[in-house]
Amino acid sequence: MNYLHSIGEYFLMLKGTFHRMTKASVLKGLIIKELDDLIIGSMGIVAFLSFFIGAVVALQTALNLNNPLIPKTLIAYAARQSIILEFAPTFISVIMAGKVGSYITSSIGSMNVTEQIDALEVMGINSLNYLIFPKIVAMLFYPFVIAISMFLGVFGAYVAAVLGGFVPPDLFIQGLQEDFIPFHLVYAFIKTFLFAFILATVPAYHGYYMKGGALEVGQASTTSFVWTSVVIIITNYAVTQLLLS
Amino acid sequence: MIEIENLHKAFDGEEILKGINYTFEKSKTNLIIGGSGSGKSVLLKCMLGLLTPEKGTIKYDGKPYSEFTEDEKKDLSKQIGMIFQGGALFDSMTVEENVMFPLRMFTHRKKKKENLERVKEVLKRVNLEGSEKKLPSEISGGMQKRVSIARAIVNRPKYLFCDEPNSGLDPKTATVIDKLIQEITHEYDITTIIITHDMNSVLEIGEKIAFLKDGVLAWKGDKSQIFQTDDETVTDFVYSSNLFQKVREAQQKGL
Ligand SMILES: Nc1ncnc2c1ncn2[C@@H]1O[C@H](COP(=O)(O)OP(=O)(O)OP(=O)(O)O)[C@@H](O)[C@H]1O
Ligand SMILES: [Mg+2]
């Protein structure tokens, strides 16, 4: 019953977000600020994680490749598939649920408990639009983050496999190109867009509708992280079932 | 003028406001006093449309709020200034940006220069020159309160709502703020509603006073009446402070 109530409230929130728009000149400033906080601010950690996870994936494949019948190109092939299909879009998004998500929940939540949201409403501003719409727009650029993550993941794999002496460069490149299905990229970016929307709105919901004081803001961030990851993982399963099977 | 009729508000079945009838007059400082938890802030939030009452009407200059269209509500909100109990300053914005905010929302971008002038003017009125570029976290609580006041009056509101505007201020600044609110109330014919705990404010600017107790309007009058009434619920509250107790004893002795 409670869950149903929350789901209903979430969709009402979405409806309210695209309603009674804030002045365009004000929105522009807000969107630029969110781009800086949500997108630019995530680049560093995403780059770091992607490079090293890519490297480890290649390293693990190489180390477990003892059968001489299996071609060395598999190292690159396996790295490419796992990075493009799951690691970059899904796992990075779960990590972003912690970084971007808890930032969104705590910033909206603290505005909630200090009556800043009430102050917006008193001024006749649609606080849902003012607070959430710019975040959704900024997150439209999230696929760029994932594209960079894919690139750096594969680059990490190259560095580990080639510089580590497991496979010569030409074989690695050959493996990268083997059996490449362009639709896999389409699939990956479709889910990235969905995750971007989830990353912006589920944490916003938890911040906007929380009650209490500073302590509860912290709790809301934790709950928000849990739910955002759950929704991402379930969406991932559904989209994969729908598009790939 | 704001009239409220038979206003009821409950949270989770617990009645906080139990049928309030009252008229807040124009060009007057209308005070709401009462103990902590008596429902003063809830009453204010109902009037502002932040909370929806279960029952009752709120009329702005004769027109019920429930009959306002979206556009009319928007127009009304341009005419409202609100000082929140905790300040409610936007903490990502500087003092100047906070005060500028309502102007930026409602005026054309070309007016930037005029707006800046206006911001300067109100900041001066609350004695905050020199702090324009600071963030709310970098100034004291009393200064935050004054920024909040500046933000509420920058738009020249027709209705001014103040939830304890001078709590947390030193007595001198508190009096200055009280006087300032009273002055602009008369100057611009504002309907001003002030929630306060401060008996000094009652004494200074209590042009109309409503006393709220456990969600009912227990007494109404003005500052000359409140110090003479024999109504015990009121005297209990008013003379809970030692200072006023002494003043009363002195009065009774005919000093
Ligand atoms: N959003 C809310 N949800 C549930 N209960 C609330 C809510 N807001 C206020 N209350 C309850 O309503 C009662 C009155 O609160 P209110 O804030 O109006 O008191 P107050 O008269 O302003 O007190 P103070 O002088 O301390 O500010 C309190 O018991 C409070 O717990
Ligand atoms: Mg209060």
Short mmCIF file of C-alpha atoms in Angstrom, two decimals, chain A residues 68-240:
data_model
loop_
_atom_site.label_atom_id
_atom_site.label_comp_id
_atom_site.label_asym_id
_atom_site.label_seq_id
_atom_site.Cartn_x
_atom_site.Cartn_y
_atom_site.Cartn_z
CA PRO A 68 46.33 -22.59 -26.76
CA LEU A 69 43.29 -23.35 -28.92
CA ILE A 70 41.51 -20.23 -27.83
CA PRO A 71 42.74 -17.22 -29.83
CA LYS A 72 44.38 -14.28 -28.09
CA THR A 73 41.88 -11.95 -29.74
CA LEU A 74 39.39 -13.11 -27.12
CA ILE A 75 41.01 -10.77 -24.60
CA ALA A 76 39.97 -7.69 -26.54
CA TYR A 77 36.65 -9.19 -27.56
CA ALA A 78 35.65 -10.05 -23.99
CA ALA A 79 36.73 -6.65 -22.70
CA ARG A 80 34.77 -4.84 -25.41
CA GLN A 81 31.59 -6.82 -24.84
CA SER A 82 31.56 -6.55 -21.08
CA ILE A 83 32.44 -2.85 -21.08
CA ILE A 84 29.94 -1.74 -23.72
CA LEU A 85 27.06 -3.96 -22.66
CA GLU A 86 27.16 -3.79 -18.90
CA PHE A 87 30.12 -2.24 -17.22
CA ALA A 88 29.91 1.29 -18.64
CA PRO A 89 26.15 1.79 -18.77
CA THR A 90 24.97 -0.23 -15.79
CA PHE A 91 27.73 -0.37 -13.21
CA ILE A 92 28.80 3.21 -13.67
CA SER A 93 25.15 4.19 -13.24
CA VAL A 94 24.90 2.30 -9.97
CA ILE A 95 28.00 4.11 -8.79
CA MET A 96 26.46 7.38 -9.95
CA ALA A 97 23.39 6.54 -7.87
CA GLY A 98 25.74 6.96 -4.94
CA LYS A 99 27.48 10.07 -6.18
CA VAL A 100 24.95 12.07 -8.20
CA GLY A 101 21.95 10.53 -6.44
CA SER A 102 22.92 11.32 -2.89
CA TYR A 103 23.97 14.81 -3.95
CA ILE A 104 20.53 15.43 -5.45
CA THR A 105 18.67 13.99 -2.47
CA SER A 106 20.64 15.89 0.11
CA SER A 107 20.57 19.21 -1.73
CA ILE A 108 16.81 19.09 -2.29
CA GLY A 109 16.24 17.56 1.16
CA SER A 110 18.11 20.28 2.96
CA MET A 111 16.16 22.92 1.04
CA ASN A 112 13.05 21.10 2.15
CA VAL A 113 13.84 21.05 5.88
CA THR A 114 15.01 24.67 5.94
CA GLU A 115 11.77 25.86 4.29
CA GLN A 116 13.57 27.05 1.15
CA ILE A 117 11.07 25.09 -0.93
CA ASP A 118 8.23 26.86 0.89
CA ALA A 119 9.95 30.15 0.15
CA LEU A 120 9.96 29.31 -3.57
CA GLU A 121 6.29 28.37 -3.47
CA VAL A 122 5.35 31.58 -1.66
CA MET A 123 6.99 33.51 -4.47
CA GLY A 124 4.70 31.73 -6.90
CA ILE A 125 7.44 29.54 -8.33
CA ASN A 126 6.69 25.93 -9.18
CA SER A 127 9.37 24.43 -6.96
CA LEU A 128 9.20 21.04 -8.68
CA ASN A 129 9.99 22.62 -12.02
CA TYR A 130 12.60 24.94 -10.53
CA LEU A 131 14.45 22.16 -8.72
CA ILE A 132 14.00 19.03 -10.81
CA PHE A 133 13.63 20.13 -14.43
CA PRO A 134 17.21 21.53 -14.69
CA LYS A 135 18.56 18.27 -13.28
CA ILE A 136 16.70 16.21 -15.87
CA VAL A 137 17.98 18.45 -18.67
CA ALA A 138 21.54 18.29 -17.37
CA MET A 139 21.33 14.51 -17.20
CA LEU A 140 20.53 14.40 -20.92
CA PHE A 141 24.29 14.81 -21.25
CA TYR A 142 24.90 11.71 -19.16
CA PRO A 143 25.35 9.46 -22.24
CA PHE A 144 28.53 11.46 -22.95
CA VAL A 145 29.87 10.38 -19.60
CA ILE A 146 29.09 6.78 -20.48
CA ALA A 147 30.67 7.13 -23.93
CA ILE A 148 33.84 8.35 -22.28
CA SER A 149 33.62 5.51 -19.82
CA MET A 150 33.41 3.00 -22.70
CA PHE A 151 36.35 4.53 -24.45
CA LEU A 152 38.52 4.64 -21.36
CA GLY A 153 37.50 1.12 -20.37
CA VAL A 154 38.66 -0.26 -23.69
CA PHE A 155 41.77 1.87 -23.49
CA GLY A 156 42.50 0.45 -20.04
CA ALA A 157 42.09 -3.03 -21.44
CA TYR A 158 44.53 -2.21 -24.23
CA VAL A 159 47.12 -0.87 -21.83
CA ALA A 160 46.87 -3.91 -19.57
CA ALA A 161 46.82 -6.49 -22.32
CA VAL A 162 49.32 -5.01 -24.76
CA LEU A 163 51.76 -3.25 -22.44
CA GLY A 164 51.46 -6.20 -20.08
CA GLY A 165 52.76 -8.37 -22.91
CA PHE A 166 49.76 -10.72 -23.13
CA VAL A 167 48.83 -9.94 -26.71
CA PRO A 168 50.43 -8.04 -29.60
CA PRO A 169 48.70 -4.73 -30.56
CA ASP A 170 47.44 -5.93 -33.95
CA LEU A 171 45.74 -8.97 -32.44
CA PHE A 172 44.13 -6.79 -29.80
CA ILE A 173 42.74 -4.42 -32.44
CA GLN A 174 41.55 -7.40 -34.45
CA GLY A 175 39.77 -8.77 -31.38
CA LEU A 176 38.12 -5.43 -30.78
CA GLN A 177 36.61 -5.49 -34.25
CA GLU A 178 35.55 -9.14 -34.21
CA ASP A 179 31.82 -9.84 -34.52
CA PHE A 180 30.93 -6.29 -33.69
CA ILE A 181 27.16 -5.75 -33.64
CA PRO A 182 26.30 -2.04 -33.89
CA PHE A 183 22.93 -2.66 -32.28
CA HIS A 184 24.75 -3.39 -29.02
CA LEU A 185 25.74 0.25 -28.91
CA VAL A 186 22.16 1.33 -29.59
CA TYR A 187 21.00 -0.94 -26.79
CA ALA A 188 23.64 0.43 -24.43
CA PHE A 189 22.69 4.04 -25.11
CA ILE A 190 18.96 3.40 -24.87
CA LYS A 191 19.46 2.11 -21.38
CA THR A 192 21.86 4.91 -20.57
CA PHE A 193 19.12 7.44 -21.33
CA LEU A 194 16.70 5.59 -19.09
CA PHE A 195 19.27 5.43 -16.30
CA ALA A 196 19.95 9.15 -16.67
CA PHE A 197 16.27 9.88 -16.13
CA ILE A 198 16.14 7.55 -13.12
CA LEU A 199 19.30 9.10 -11.68
CA ALA A 200 17.78 12.56 -11.84
CA THR A 201 14.26 11.82 -10.67
CA VAL A 202 14.32 9.02 -8.08
CA PRO A 203 16.78 10.85 -5.78
CA ALA A 204 14.85 14.09 -6.36
CA TYR A 205 11.70 12.34 -5.19
CA HIS A 206 13.40 11.20 -2.00
CA GLY A 207 14.64 14.70 -1.25
CA TYR A 208 11.47 16.54 -2.12
CA TYR A 209 9.05 14.41 -0.14
CA MET A 210 11.15 13.68 2.93
CA LYS A 211 10.03 14.99 6.30
CA GLY A 212 12.00 15.92 9.37
CA GLY A 213 15.32 17.62 9.99
CA ALA A 214 19.01 17.39 9.20
CA LEU A 215 19.27 13.81 10.47
CA GLU A 216 16.50 12.68 8.15
CA VAL A 217 18.28 14.28 5.20
CA GLY A 218 21.10 11.80 5.75
CA GLN A 219 18.69 8.90 6.02
CA ALA A 220 16.88 10.02 2.89
CA SER A 221 20.17 10.00 0.96
CA THR A 222 20.81 6.41 1.99
CA THR A 223 17.31 5.25 1.11
CA SER A 224 17.57 7.13 -2.13
CA PHE A 225 20.80 5.31 -3.05
CA VAL A 226 19.21 1.93 -2.34
CA TRP A 227 16.09 2.64 -4.38
CA THR A 228 17.87 4.28 -7.27
CA SER A 229 20.17 1.23 -7.63
CA VAL A 230 17.23 -1.16 -7.36
CA VAL A 231 15.29 0.70 -10.05
CA ILE A 232 18.36 0.81 -12.30
CA ILE A 233 19.03 -2.91 -11.94
CA ILE A 234 15.40 -3.84 -12.59
CA THR A 235 15.20 -1.51 -15.58
CA ASN A 236 18.42 -3.02 -16.89
CA TYR A 237 16.94 -6.49 -16.70
CA ALA A 238 13.71 -5.42 -18.39
CA VAL A 239 15.45 -3.54 -21.21
CA THR A 240 17.86 -6.40 -21.86
#
